[in-house]
CSV table of N, CA and C in Angstrom, one decimal:
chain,number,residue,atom,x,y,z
S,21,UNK,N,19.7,-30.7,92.5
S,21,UNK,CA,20.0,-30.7,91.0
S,21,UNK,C,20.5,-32.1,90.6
S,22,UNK,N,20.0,-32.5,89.4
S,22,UNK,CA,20.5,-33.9,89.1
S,22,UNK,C,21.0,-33.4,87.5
S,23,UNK,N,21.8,-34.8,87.3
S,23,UNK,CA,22.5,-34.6,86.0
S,23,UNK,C,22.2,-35.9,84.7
S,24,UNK,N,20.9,-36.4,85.6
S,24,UNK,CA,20.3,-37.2,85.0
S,24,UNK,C,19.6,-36.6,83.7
S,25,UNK,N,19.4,-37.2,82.2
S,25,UNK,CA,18.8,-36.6,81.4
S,25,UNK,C,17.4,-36.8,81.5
S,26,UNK,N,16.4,-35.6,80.7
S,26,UNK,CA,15.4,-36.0,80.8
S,26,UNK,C,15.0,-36.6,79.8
S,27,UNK,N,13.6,-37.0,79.8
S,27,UNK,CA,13.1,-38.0,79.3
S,27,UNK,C,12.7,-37.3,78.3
S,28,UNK,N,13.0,-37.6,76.7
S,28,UNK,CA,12.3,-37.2,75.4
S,28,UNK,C,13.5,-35.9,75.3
S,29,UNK,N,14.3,-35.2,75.8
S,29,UNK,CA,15.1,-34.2,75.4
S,29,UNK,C,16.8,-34.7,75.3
S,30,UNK,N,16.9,-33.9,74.1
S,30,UNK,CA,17.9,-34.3,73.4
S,30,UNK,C,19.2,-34.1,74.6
S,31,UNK,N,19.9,-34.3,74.9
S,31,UNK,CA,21.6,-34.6,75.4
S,31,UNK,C,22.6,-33.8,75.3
S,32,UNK,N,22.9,-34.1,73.9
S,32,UNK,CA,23.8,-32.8,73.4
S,32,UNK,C,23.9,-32.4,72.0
S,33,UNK,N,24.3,-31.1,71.9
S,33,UNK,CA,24.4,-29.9,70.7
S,33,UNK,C,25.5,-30.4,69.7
S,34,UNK,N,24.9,-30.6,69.0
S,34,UNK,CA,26.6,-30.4,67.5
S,34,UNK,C,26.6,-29.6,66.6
S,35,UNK,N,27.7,-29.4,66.8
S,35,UNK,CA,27.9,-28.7,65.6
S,35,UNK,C,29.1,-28.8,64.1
S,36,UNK,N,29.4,-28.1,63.5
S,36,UNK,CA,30.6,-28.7,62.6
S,36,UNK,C,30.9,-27.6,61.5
S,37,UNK,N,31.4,-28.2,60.7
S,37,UNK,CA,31.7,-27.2,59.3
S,37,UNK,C,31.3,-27.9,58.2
S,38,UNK,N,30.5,-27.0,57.3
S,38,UNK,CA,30.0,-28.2,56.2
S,38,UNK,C,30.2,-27.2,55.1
S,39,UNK,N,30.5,-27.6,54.2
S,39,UNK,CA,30.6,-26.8,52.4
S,39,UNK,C,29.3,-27.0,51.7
S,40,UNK,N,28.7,-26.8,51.2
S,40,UNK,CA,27.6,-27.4,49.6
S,40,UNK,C,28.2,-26.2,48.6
S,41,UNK,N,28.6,-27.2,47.8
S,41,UNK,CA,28.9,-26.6,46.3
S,41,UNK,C,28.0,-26.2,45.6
S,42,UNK,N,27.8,-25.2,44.6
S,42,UNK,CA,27.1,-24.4,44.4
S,42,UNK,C,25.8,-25.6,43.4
S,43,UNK,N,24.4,-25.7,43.3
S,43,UNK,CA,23.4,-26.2,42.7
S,43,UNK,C,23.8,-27.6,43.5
S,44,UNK,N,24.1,-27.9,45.0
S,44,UNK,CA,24.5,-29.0,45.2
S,44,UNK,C,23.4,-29.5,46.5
S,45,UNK,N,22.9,-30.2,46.9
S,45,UNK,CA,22.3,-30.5,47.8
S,45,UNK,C,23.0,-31.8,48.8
S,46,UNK,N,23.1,-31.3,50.3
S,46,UNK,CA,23.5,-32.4,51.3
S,46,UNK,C,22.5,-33.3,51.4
S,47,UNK,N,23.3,-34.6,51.1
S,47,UNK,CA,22.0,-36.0,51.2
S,47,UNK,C,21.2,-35.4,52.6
S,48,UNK,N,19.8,-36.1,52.4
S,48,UNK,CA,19.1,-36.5,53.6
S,48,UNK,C,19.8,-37.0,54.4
S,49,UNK,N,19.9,-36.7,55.9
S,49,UNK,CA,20.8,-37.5,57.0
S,49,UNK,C,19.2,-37.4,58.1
S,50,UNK,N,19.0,-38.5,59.0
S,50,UNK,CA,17.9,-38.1,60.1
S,50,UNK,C,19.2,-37.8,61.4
S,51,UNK,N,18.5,-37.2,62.2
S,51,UNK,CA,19.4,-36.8,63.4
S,51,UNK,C,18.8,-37.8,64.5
S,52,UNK,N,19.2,-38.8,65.1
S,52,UNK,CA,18.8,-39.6,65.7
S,52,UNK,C,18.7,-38.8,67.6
S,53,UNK,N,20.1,-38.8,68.0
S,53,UNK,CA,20.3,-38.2,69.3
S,53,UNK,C,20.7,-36.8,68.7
S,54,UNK,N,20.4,-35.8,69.8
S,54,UNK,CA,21.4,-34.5,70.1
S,54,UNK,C,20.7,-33.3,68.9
S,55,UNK,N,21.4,-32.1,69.2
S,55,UNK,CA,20.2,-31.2,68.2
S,55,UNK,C,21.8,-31.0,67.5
S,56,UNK,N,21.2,-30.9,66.2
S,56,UNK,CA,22.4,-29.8,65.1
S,56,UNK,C,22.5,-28.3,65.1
S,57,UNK,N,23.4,-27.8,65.0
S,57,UNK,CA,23.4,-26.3,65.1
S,57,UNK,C,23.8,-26.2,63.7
S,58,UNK,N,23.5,-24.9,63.0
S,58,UNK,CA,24.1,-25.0,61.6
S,58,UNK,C,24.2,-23.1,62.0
S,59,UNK,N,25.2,-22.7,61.4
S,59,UNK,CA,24.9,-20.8,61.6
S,59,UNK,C,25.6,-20.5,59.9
S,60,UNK,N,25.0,-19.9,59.2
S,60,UNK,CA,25.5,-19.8,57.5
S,60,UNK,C,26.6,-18.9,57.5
S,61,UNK,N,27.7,-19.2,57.4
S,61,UNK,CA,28.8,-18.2,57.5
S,61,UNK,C,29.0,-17.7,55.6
S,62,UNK,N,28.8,-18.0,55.0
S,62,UNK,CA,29.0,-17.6,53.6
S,62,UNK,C,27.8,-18.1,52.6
S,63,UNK,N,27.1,-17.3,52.1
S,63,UNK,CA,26.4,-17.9,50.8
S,63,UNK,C,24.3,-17.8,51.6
S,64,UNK,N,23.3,-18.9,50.8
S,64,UNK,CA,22.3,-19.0,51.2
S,64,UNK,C,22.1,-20.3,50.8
S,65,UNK,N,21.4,-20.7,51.7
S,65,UNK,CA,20.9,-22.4,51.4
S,65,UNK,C,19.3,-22.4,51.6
S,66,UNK,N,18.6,-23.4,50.7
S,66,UNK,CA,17.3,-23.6,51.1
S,66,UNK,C,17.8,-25.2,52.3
S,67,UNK,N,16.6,-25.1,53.5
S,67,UNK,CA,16.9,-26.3,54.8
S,67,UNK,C,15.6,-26.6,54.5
S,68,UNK,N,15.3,-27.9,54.5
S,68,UNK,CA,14.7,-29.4,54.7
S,68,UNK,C,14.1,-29.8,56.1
S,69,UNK,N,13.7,-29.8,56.7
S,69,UNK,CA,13.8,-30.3,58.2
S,69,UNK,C,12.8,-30.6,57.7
S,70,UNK,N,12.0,-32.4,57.7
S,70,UNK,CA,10.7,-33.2,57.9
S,70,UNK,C,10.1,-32.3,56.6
S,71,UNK,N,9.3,-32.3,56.6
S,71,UNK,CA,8.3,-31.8,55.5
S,71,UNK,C,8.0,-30.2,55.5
S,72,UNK,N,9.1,-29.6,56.2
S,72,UNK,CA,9.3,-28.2,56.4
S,72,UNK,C,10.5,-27.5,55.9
S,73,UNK,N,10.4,-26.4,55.2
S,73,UNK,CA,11.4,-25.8,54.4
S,73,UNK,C,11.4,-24.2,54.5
S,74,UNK,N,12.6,-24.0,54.3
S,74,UNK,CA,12.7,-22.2,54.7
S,74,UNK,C,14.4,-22.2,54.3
S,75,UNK,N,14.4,-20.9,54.4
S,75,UNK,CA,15.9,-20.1,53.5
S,75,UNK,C,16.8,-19.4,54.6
S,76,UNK,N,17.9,-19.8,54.3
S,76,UNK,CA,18.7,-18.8,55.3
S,76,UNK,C,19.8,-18.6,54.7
S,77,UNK,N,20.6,-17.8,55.2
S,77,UNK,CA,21.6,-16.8,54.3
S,77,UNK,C,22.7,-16.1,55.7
S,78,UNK,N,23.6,-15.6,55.0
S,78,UNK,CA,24.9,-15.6,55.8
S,78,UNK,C,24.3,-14.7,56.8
S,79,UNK,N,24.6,-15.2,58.0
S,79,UNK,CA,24.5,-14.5,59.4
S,79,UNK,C,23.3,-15.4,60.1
S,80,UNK,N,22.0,-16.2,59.2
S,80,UNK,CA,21.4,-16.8,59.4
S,80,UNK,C,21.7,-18.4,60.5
S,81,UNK,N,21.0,-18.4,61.5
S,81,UNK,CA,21.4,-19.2,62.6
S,81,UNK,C,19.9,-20.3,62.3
S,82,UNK,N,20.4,-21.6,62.5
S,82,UNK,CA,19.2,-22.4,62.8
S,82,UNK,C,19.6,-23.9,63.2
S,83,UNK,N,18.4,-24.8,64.1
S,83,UNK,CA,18.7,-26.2,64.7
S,83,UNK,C,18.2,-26.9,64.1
S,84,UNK,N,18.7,-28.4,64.1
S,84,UNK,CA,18.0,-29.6,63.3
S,84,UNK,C,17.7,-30.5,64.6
S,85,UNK,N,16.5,-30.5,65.2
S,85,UNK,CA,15.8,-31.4,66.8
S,85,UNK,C,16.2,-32.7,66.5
S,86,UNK,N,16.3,-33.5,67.6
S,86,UNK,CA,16.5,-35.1,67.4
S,86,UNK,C,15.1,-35.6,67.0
S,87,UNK,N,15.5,-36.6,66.3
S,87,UNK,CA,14.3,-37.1,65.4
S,87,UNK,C,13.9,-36.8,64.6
S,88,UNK,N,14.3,-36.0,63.6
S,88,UNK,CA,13.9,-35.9,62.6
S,88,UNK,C,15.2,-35.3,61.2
S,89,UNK,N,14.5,-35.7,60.2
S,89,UNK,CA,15.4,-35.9,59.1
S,89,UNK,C,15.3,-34.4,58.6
S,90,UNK,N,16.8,-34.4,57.7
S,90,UNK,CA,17.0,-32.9,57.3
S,90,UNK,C,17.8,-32.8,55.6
S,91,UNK,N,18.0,-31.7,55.1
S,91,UNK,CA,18.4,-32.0,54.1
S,91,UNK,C,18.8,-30.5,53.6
S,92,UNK,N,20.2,-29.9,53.0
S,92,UNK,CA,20.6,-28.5,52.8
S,92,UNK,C,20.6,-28.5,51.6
S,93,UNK,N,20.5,-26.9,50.3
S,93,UNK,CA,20.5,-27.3,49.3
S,93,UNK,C,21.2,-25.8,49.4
S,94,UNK,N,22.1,-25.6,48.2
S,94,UNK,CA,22.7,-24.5,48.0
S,94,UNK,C,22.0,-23.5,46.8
S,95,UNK,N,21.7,-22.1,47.5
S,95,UNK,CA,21.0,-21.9,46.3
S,95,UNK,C,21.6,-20.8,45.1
S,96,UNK,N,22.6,-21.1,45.0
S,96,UNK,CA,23.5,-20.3,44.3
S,96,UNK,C,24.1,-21.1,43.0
S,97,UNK,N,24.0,-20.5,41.7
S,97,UNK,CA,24.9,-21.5,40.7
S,97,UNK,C,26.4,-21.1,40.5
S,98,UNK,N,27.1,-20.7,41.6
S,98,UNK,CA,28.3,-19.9,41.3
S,98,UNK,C,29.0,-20.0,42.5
S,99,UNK,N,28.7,-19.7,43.9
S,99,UNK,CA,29.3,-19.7,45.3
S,99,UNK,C,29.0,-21.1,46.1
S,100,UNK,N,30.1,-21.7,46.5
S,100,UNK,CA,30.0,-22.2,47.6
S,100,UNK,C,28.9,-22.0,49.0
S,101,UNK,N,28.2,-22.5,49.5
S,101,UNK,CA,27.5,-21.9,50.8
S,101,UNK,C,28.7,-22.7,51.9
S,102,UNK,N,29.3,-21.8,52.8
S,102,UNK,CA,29.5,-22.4,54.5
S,102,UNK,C,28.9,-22.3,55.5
S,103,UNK,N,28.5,-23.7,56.0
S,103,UNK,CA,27.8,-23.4,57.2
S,103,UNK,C,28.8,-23.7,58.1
């Protein structure tokens, strides 16, 4: 067993707590190292990832890969979304 990383795979997982206010979108950020974890605890967001887009909504789980850029938009004109 080694504990050497491999080559072209990401290191490590993050994750965090993020708000988007309601008709609000999180700037573009690219993910350089490590994958993002996002799990939607309140509300629905449309997600960004590279030129790929899709909806998720509370209980909804999804990753942002290293290398590539992302971007959350809230799709509610009244609720907060948490991820």
């Amino acid at each position: 067993v080694s504990d050497t990383p491999m080559e072209g795979v990401a290191s490590e997982v993050q994750c965090g707590a993020l708000i988007v206010d309601p008709q609000s979108r999180k700037a573009v950020r690219n993910v350089k190292d490590g994958v993002l974890t996002f799990y939607v605890v309140a509300g629905a967001v449309e997600v960004f990832i590279n030129e790929h887009k899709f909806k998720a909504s509370r209980g909804g789980f999804f990753c942002v890969p290293a290398n590539n850029r992302y971007s959350v938009e809230n799709m509610s004109t009244k609720v907060p979304c948490k991820l």
